[in-house]
Coordinates of C-alpha atoms in Angstrom, one line a residue:
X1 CA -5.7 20.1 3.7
X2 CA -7.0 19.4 7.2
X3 CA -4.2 18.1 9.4
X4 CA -6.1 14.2 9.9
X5 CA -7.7 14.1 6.5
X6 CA -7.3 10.6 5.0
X7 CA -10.2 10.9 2.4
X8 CA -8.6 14.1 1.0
X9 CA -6.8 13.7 -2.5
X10 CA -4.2 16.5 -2.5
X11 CA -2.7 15.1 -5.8
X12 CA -2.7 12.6 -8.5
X13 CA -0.8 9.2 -7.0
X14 CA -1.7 10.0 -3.3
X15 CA -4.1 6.7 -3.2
X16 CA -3.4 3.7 -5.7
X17 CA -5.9 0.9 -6.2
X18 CA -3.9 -2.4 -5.7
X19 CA -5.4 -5.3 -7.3
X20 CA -4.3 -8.6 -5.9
X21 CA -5.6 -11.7 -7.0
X22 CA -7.4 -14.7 -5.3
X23 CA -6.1 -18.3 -6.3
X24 CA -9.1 -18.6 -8.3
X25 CA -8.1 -15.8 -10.0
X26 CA -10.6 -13.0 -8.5
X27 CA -9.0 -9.7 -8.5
X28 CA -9.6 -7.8 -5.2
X29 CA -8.8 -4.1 -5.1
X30 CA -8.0 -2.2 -2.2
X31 CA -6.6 1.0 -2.4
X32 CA -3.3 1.9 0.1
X33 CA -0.7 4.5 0.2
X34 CA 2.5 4.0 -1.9
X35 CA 5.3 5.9 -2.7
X36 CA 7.6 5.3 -6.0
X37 CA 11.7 4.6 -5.8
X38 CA 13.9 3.8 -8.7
X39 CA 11.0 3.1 -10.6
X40 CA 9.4 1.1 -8.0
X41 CA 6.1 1.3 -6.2
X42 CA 6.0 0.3 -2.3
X43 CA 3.1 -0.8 0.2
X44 CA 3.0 -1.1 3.5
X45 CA 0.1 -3.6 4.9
X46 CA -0.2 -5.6 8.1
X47 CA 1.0 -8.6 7.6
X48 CA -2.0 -11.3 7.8
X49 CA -3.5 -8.9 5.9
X50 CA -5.6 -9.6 2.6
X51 CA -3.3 -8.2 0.0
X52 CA 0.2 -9.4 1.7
X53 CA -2.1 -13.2 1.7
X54 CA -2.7 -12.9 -1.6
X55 CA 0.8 -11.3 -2.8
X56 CA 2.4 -14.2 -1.0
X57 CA 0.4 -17.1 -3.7
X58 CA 0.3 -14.8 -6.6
X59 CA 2.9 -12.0 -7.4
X60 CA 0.5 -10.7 -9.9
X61 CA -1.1 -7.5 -9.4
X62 CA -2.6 -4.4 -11.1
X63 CA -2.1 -0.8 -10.3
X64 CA -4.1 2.4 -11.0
X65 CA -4.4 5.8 -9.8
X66 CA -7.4 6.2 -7.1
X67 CA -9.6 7.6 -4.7
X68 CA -9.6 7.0 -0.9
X69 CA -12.2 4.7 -1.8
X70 CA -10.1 2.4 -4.3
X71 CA -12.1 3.9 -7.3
X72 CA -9.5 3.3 -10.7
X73 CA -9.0 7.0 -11.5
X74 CA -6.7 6.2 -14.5
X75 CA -5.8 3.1 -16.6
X76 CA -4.7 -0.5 -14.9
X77 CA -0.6 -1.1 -15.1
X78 CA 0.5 -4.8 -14.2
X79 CA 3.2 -5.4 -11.6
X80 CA 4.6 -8.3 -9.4
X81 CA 4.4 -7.6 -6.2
X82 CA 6.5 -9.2 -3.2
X83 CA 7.5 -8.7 0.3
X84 CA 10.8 -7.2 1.1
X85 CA 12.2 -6.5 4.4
X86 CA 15.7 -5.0 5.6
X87 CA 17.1 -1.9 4.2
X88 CA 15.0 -1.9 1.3
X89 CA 11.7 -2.2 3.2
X90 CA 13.6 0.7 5.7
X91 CA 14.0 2.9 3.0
X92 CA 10.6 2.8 1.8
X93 CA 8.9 3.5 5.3
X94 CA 11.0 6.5 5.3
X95 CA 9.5 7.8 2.1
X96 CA 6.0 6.9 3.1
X97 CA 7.0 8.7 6.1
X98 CA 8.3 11.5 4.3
X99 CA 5.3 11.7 1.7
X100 CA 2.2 11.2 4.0
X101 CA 3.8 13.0 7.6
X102 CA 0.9 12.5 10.6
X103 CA -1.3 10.7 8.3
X104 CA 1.5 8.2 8.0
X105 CA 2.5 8.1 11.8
X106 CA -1.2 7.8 12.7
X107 CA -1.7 5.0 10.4
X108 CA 1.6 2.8 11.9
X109 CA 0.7 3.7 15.5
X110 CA -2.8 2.0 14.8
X111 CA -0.5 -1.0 13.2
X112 CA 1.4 -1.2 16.3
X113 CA -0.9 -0.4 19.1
X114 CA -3.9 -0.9 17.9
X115 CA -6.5 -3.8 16.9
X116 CA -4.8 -3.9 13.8
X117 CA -1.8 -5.5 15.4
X118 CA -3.4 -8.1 16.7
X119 CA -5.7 -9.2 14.0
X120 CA -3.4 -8.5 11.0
X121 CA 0.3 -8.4 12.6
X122 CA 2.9 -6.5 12.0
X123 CA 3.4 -4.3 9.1
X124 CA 5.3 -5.8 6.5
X125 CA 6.1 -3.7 3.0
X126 CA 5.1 -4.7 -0.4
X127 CA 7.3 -3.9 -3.8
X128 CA 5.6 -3.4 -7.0
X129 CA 7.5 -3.9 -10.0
X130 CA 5.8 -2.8 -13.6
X131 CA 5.4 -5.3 -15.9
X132 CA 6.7 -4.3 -19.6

């Protein structure tokens, strides 16, 4: 793996495809980095962003395995999704720290330096819970 290689897929569950949904009821899939704790699945997003918008008014999302491009890889698996700050939301950049290394950095730099910042604000962190 190249050391600045986003589009690269070293294993199953590097990209997930998030699917958030409009209030008209429009899914929207982007994919984004996660990284799984207790059984939970966390985001991190800018905060104006699209998906944390949409989280916000509906909780509902879908999850599936994915390419850099958002492409499903695997089956859908429902969730609710919601923003969580503190040690919780702490813990999680750690592990998305941990689990992506320079990719990771890279990509919060750009959240707090960069155009980013100003258009979709500080980074804020998603949890995904499965639905059963």
């Amino acid at each position: 793996m190249a050391l600045l290689r986003f589009d690269e897929r070293p294993a199953p569950g590097w990209f997930l495809a998030l699917r958030a949904f409009r209030s008209d009821g429009t899914g929207v899939v982007t994919p984004v980095w996660s990284v799984e704790l207790d059984g939970r699945r966390y985001v991190l997003t800018p905060a104006r962003s699209g998906k944390a918008r949409r989280v916000r008014a509906e909780p509902r999302v879908e999850t599936a395995d994915a390419d850099f491009a958002g492409t499903a890889l695997g089956p859908w698996s429902a969730g609710r999704a919601s923003i969580v700050d503190g040690p919780a939301a702490g813990r999680a950049r750690r592990a998305l720290r941990r689990k992506y290394g320079l990719q990771y950095v890279v990509f919060r730099a750009t959240l707090l330096l960069g155009r980013r910042r100003r258009a979709g604000g500080p980074g804020v962190v998603l949890v995904i819970d499965p639905v059963r």
